[in-house]
Structures are given as C-alpha cells and as structure tokens.
CSV table of C-alpha atoms in Angstrom, one decimal:
chain,number,residue,atom,x,y,z
A,20,UNK,CA,-155.5,65.5,157.2
A,21,UNK,CA,-154.7,69.2,156.7
A,22,UNK,CA,-151.1,69.1,158.0
A,23,UNK,CA,-149.9,66.0,156.1
A,24,UNK,CA,-146.5,65.3,154.9
A,25,UNK,CA,-146.4,65.0,151.1
A,26,UNK,CA,-143.8,62.2,151.2
A,27,UNK,CA,-146.1,60.3,153.4
A,28,UNK,CA,-149.3,60.9,151.4
A,29,UNK,CA,-147.5,60.1,148.1
A,30,UNK,CA,-146.2,56.8,149.4
A,31,UNK,CA,-147.5,54.0,147.1
A,32,UNK,CA,-148.4,51.8,150.1
A,33,UNK,CA,-150.3,54.6,151.8
A,34,UNK,CA,-152.2,55.3,148.5
A,35,UNK,CA,-153.0,51.7,148.1
A,36,UNK,CA,-154.3,51.3,151.7
A,37,UNK,CA,-156.5,54.4,151.5
A,38,UNK,CA,-157.3,54.0,147.8
A,39,UNK,CA,-156.5,57.7,147.1
A,40,UNK,CA,-156.6,58.5,143.5
A,41,UNK,CA,-154.6,61.2,141.8
A,42,UNK,CA,-157.8,63.2,141.6
A,43,UNK,CA,-158.3,62.8,145.4
A,44,UNK,CA,-154.8,64.1,146.0
A,45,UNK,CA,-155.3,67.1,143.7
A,46,UNK,CA,-158.6,67.9,145.5
A,47,UNK,CA,-156.8,67.7,148.9
A,48,UNK,CA,-154.1,70.0,147.7
A,49,UNK,CA,-156.7,72.5,146.4
A,50,UNK,CA,-158.6,72.3,149.7
A,51,UNK,CA,-155.4,73.0,151.7
A,52,UNK,CA,-154.5,75.9,149.4
A,53,UNK,CA,-158.0,77.4,149.8
A,54,UNK,CA,-157.8,77.1,153.6
A,55,UNK,CA,-154.3,78.7,153.6
A,56,UNK,CA,-155.6,81.7,151.6
A,57,UNK,CA,-158.6,82.2,153.8
A,58,UNK,CA,-156.5,81.9,157.0
A,59,UNK,CA,-153.9,84.3,155.6
A,60,UNK,CA,-156.6,86.8,154.8
A,61,UNK,CA,-158.0,86.5,158.3
A,62,UNK,CA,-154.5,87.2,159.7
A,63,UNK,CA,-154.0,90.2,157.5
A,64,UNK,CA,-157.5,91.7,158.3
A,65,UNK,CA,-157.3,90.8,162.0
A,66,UNK,CA,-160.5,88.7,161.7
A,67,UNK,CA,-161.7,85.5,163.3
A,68,UNK,CA,-162.6,82.3,161.4
A,69,UNK,CA,-165.5,80.3,162.8
A,70,UNK,CA,-165.9,76.8,161.6
A,71,UNK,CA,-169.5,75.8,161.1
A,72,UNK,CA,-170.8,72.6,162.5
A,73,UNK,CA,-172.5,70.1,160.3
A,74,UNK,CA,-174.2,66.8,160.6
A,75,UNK,CA,-172.4,64.3,162.9
A,76,UNK,CA,-171.3,62.1,160.1
A,77,UNK,CA,-169.4,65.1,158.6
A,78,UNK,CA,-168.4,66.8,161.8
A,79,UNK,CA,-165.5,64.5,162.8
A,80,UNK,CA,-163.6,65.4,159.7
A,81,UNK,CA,-164.4,69.1,160.1
A,82,UNK,CA,-163.4,69.1,163.8
A,83,UNK,CA,-160.2,67.2,163.0
A,84,UNK,CA,-159.1,69.7,160.3
A,85,UNK,CA,-160.1,72.7,162.5
A,86,UNK,CA,-158.1,71.3,165.5
A,87,UNK,CA,-155.0,71.0,163.3
A,88,UNK,CA,-155.5,74.6,162.0
A,89,UNK,CA,-156.0,75.9,165.5
A,90,UNK,CA,-152.9,74.2,166.6
A,91,UNK,CA,-150.9,75.7,163.7
A,92,UNK,CA,-152.4,79.2,163.6
A,93,UNK,CA,-153.7,80.1,167.1
A,94,UNK,CA,-150.3,80.2,168.8
A,95,UNK,CA,-149.8,83.9,169.0
A,96,UNK,CA,-153.4,85.1,168.7
A,97,UNK,CA,-156.8,83.4,168.5
A,98,UNK,CA,-157.9,83.3,164.8
A,99,UNK,CA,-159.8,80.0,164.4
A,100,UNK,CA,-162.7,78.7,166.5
A,101,UNK,CA,-164.2,75.2,166.9
A,102,UNK,CA,-168.0,75.1,166.9
A,103,UNK,CA,-169.8,72.6,169.2
A,104,UNK,CA,-173.4,71.5,168.6
A,105,UNK,CA,-174.9,71.0,172.0
A,106,UNK,CA,-177.8,68.7,170.9
A,107,UNK,CA,-175.0,66.1,170.4
A,108,UNK,CA,-174.4,64.0,173.5
A,109,UNK,CA,-170.7,64.0,172.9
A,110,UNK,CA,-170.4,67.8,173.0
A,111,UNK,CA,-169.8,67.9,176.7
A,112,UNK,CA,-166.9,65.4,176.4
A,113,UNK,CA,-165.4,67.3,173.4
A,114,UNK,CA,-165.5,70.6,175.3
A,115,UNK,CA,-163.9,69.0,178.4
A,116,UNK,CA,-161.2,67.6,176.1
A,117,UNK,CA,-160.5,71.1,174.7
A,118,UNK,CA,-160.1,72.4,178.2
A,119,UNK,CA,-157.8,69.5,179.1
A,120,UNK,CA,-155.7,70.2,176.0
A,121,UNK,CA,-155.4,73.9,177.1
A,122,UNK,CA,-154.2,72.8,180.5
A,123,UNK,CA,-151.8,70.2,179.1
A,124,UNK,CA,-150.3,72.4,176.3
A,125,UNK,CA,-150.1,75.5,178.5
A,126,UNK,CA,-150.2,78.1,175.8
A,127,UNK,CA,-152.9,76.4,173.7
A,128,UNK,CA,-155.7,78.9,173.5
A,129,UNK,CA,-159.3,78.0,174.0
A,130,UNK,CA,-161.5,79.3,171.1
A,131,UNK,CA,-165.0,77.8,171.3
A,132,UNK,CA,-168.3,78.7,169.7
A,133,UNK,CA,-171.3,77.1,171.3
A,134,UNK,CA,-174.5,76.4,169.4
A,135,UNK,CA,-177.5,74.3,170.1
A,136,UNK,CA,-177.3,72.9,166.5
A,137,UNK,CA,-179.4,72.9,163.4
A,138,UNK,CA,-179.6,69.3,162.3
A,139,UNK,CA,-181.5,67.7,165.1
A,140,UNK,CA,-184.3,66.4,162.8
A,141,UNK,CA,-181.8,64.9,160.3
A,142,UNK,CA,-179.8,63.4,163.2
A,143,UNK,CA,-182.9,61.9,164.7
A,144,UNK,CA,-183.7,60.2,161.4
A,145,UNK,CA,-180.2,58.8,161.1
A,146,UNK,CA,-180.2,57.8,164.7
A,147,UNK,CA,-183.5,55.9,164.2
A,148,UNK,CA,-181.9,53.8,161.5
A,149,UNK,CA,-178.7,53.1,163.4
A,150,UNK,CA,-180.1,52.4,166.9
A,151,UNK,CA,-177.4,54.4,168.7
A,152,UNK,CA,-178.0,57.5,170.6
A,153,UNK,CA,-176.0,60.5,169.4
A,154,UNK,CA,-178.4,63.3,170.2
A,155,UNK,CA,-180.2,64.4,173.4
A,156,UNK,CA,-183.8,63.1,173.6
A,157,UNK,CA,-185.5,66.5,173.8
A,158,UNK,CA,-185.0,70.2,173.8
A,159,UNK,CA,-184.9,70.4,177.6
A,160,UNK,CA,-181.9,68.0,177.7
A,161,UNK,CA,-180.2,70.0,174.9
A,162,UNK,CA,-180.8,73.3,176.8
A,163,UNK,CA,-179.4,71.7,180.0
A,164,UNK,CA,-176.3,70.5,178.1
A,165,UNK,CA,-175.9,73.9,176.4
A,166,UNK,CA,-176.1,75.8,179.7
A,167,UNK,CA,-173.8,73.4,181.5
A,168,UNK,CA,-171.2,73.6,178.7
A,169,UNK,CA,-171.4,77.5,178.8
A,170,UNK,CA,-170.6,77.2,182.5
A,171,UNK,CA,-167.8,74.8,182.0
A,172,UNK,CA,-166.1,77.0,179.4
A,173,UNK,CA,-166.6,80.1,181.4
A,174,UNK,CA,-164.8,78.4,184.3
A,175,UNK,CA,-161.8,77.9,182.0
A,176,UNK,CA,-161.7,81.4,180.7
A,177,UNK,CA,-158.5,83.4,181.0
A,178,UNK,CA,-156.6,85.9,178.9
A,179,UNK,CA,-155.9,83.2,176.2
A,180,UNK,CA,-159.6,82.2,175.8
A,181,UNK,CA,-162.6,83.4,173.8
A,182,UNK,CA,-166.0,81.9,174.0
A,183,UNK,CA,-168.7,82.8,171.5
A,184,UNK,CA,-172.2,82.0,172.7
A,185,UNK,CA,-174.7,81.7,169.8
A,186,UNK,CA,-178.2,81.5,171.2
A,187,UNK,CA,-181.6,83.2,171.1
A,188,UNK,CA,-182.6,81.5,174.3
A,189,UNK,CA,-183.3,84.1,176.9
A,190,UNK,CA,-182.8,81.7,179.8
A,191,UNK,CA,-179.4,80.7,178.5
A,192,UNK,CA,-178.4,84.4,178.2
A,193,UNK,CA,-179.6,85.2,181.7
A,194,UNK,CA,-177.8,82.1,183.2
A,195,UNK,CA,-174.6,83.1,181.4
A,196,UNK,CA,-174.8,86.7,182.6
A,197,UNK,CA,-175.3,85.5,186.2
A,198,UNK,CA,-172.3,83.2,185.9
A,199,UNK,CA,-170.2,86.1,184.5
A,200,UNK,CA,-171.3,88.4,187.3
A,201,UNK,CA,-170.5,85.7,190.0
A,202,UNK,CA,-167.2,84.7,188.5
A,203,UNK,CA,-165.8,88.0,187.2
A,204,UNK,CA,-166.4,90.6,189.8
A,205,UNK,CA,-165.1,93.5,187.6
A,206,UNK,CA,-167.9,92.9,185.1
A,207,UNK,CA,-170.7,95.4,185.3
A,208,UNK,CA,-174.3,95.3,184.0
C-alpha cells in the first residue's frame, strides 16, 4: 500500500503475517519517496501523470497504488490518471466502478486513459496455462470493448473529468468523434 500507517506496517504481528523483511520495508519507503517526488514535480510544473498498464499479474498492484494516489492528489485538480487495457475482459467492470466511485464520492474526479493493451500475446500464453479467461478472444472483441468503454466514459464526462484515448484505430476515432458531436452540441469539427 502507498498510504499505509507506519505504526501498522511496523507492527510485529503484521510483519510476521506478511513476512516483510527490513529490506522490504526500506524498499517500500524508497518507492513511496520516489512517488512523492514525482507527484510534487507534476504539481509544480502543472503536468499530468499517466500510470502505465502492465501485464495482468502486475496490474492489480499498480491500479491499487494509482487509485490511492488519485484519491490523495486529485482532489483540487486532476494530476494522476489510471490506465485501462481494453483487451482485458475486466476493463469494462473497472471503468464502470470508477464512474460509480465518482458518483458516490461526488467530487472524486474521473481521470481515465484508455488503451487496447500491449501484452495480449503474453497474456494469452499465461491464460493457456491457467485455464481462465482474462482477455478477449480476438481483436474484434477487444475493439468492441474499447469503443464501448469510450462511449461509457464519454457519457460520464463533466467538468471534473478527463479521458485520454490512446489509439491508432481509425474506426475508434471516428466513433468517438461522432459520440462527441452527438452528446456535446457545442463541439465543432
């Protein structure tokens, strides 16, 4: 965890349960300090921080830390973005969850970057060994999920939201432009 209480993490029972070593705790502190420096630099330079998405077995930890950082630092202004890989079946649920949090927490900003994903071949190899489906079966399903998630996020856009659409897919760009024109009448070509 990023936002963890030192008294809790140094509790001997906690250390024993999680098998944290002194070295692990030192690395966690270094990681937190690095993130703090990067975030402070982004604040000072009026920049955005976009977390990168990785393989699914790493992504849960990245998403968890990013969510905590967003909750801490995105209160007055959007700084940190969560990235969603749309070849993952769960991406639609995760995006809907972000929108739900925004509605529930009122002032919680929506800061989403959508990508198709870069680890599909590695994920397919892992998936074949585990016999559980984590990725869409083909590019067409991924494209459909990507376009659908763009539409869902666009429907939740307000003044406290930013969506970054990362794609080279011409159909996705045209679909998104049509959605923008239909939903935001003040937007011109």
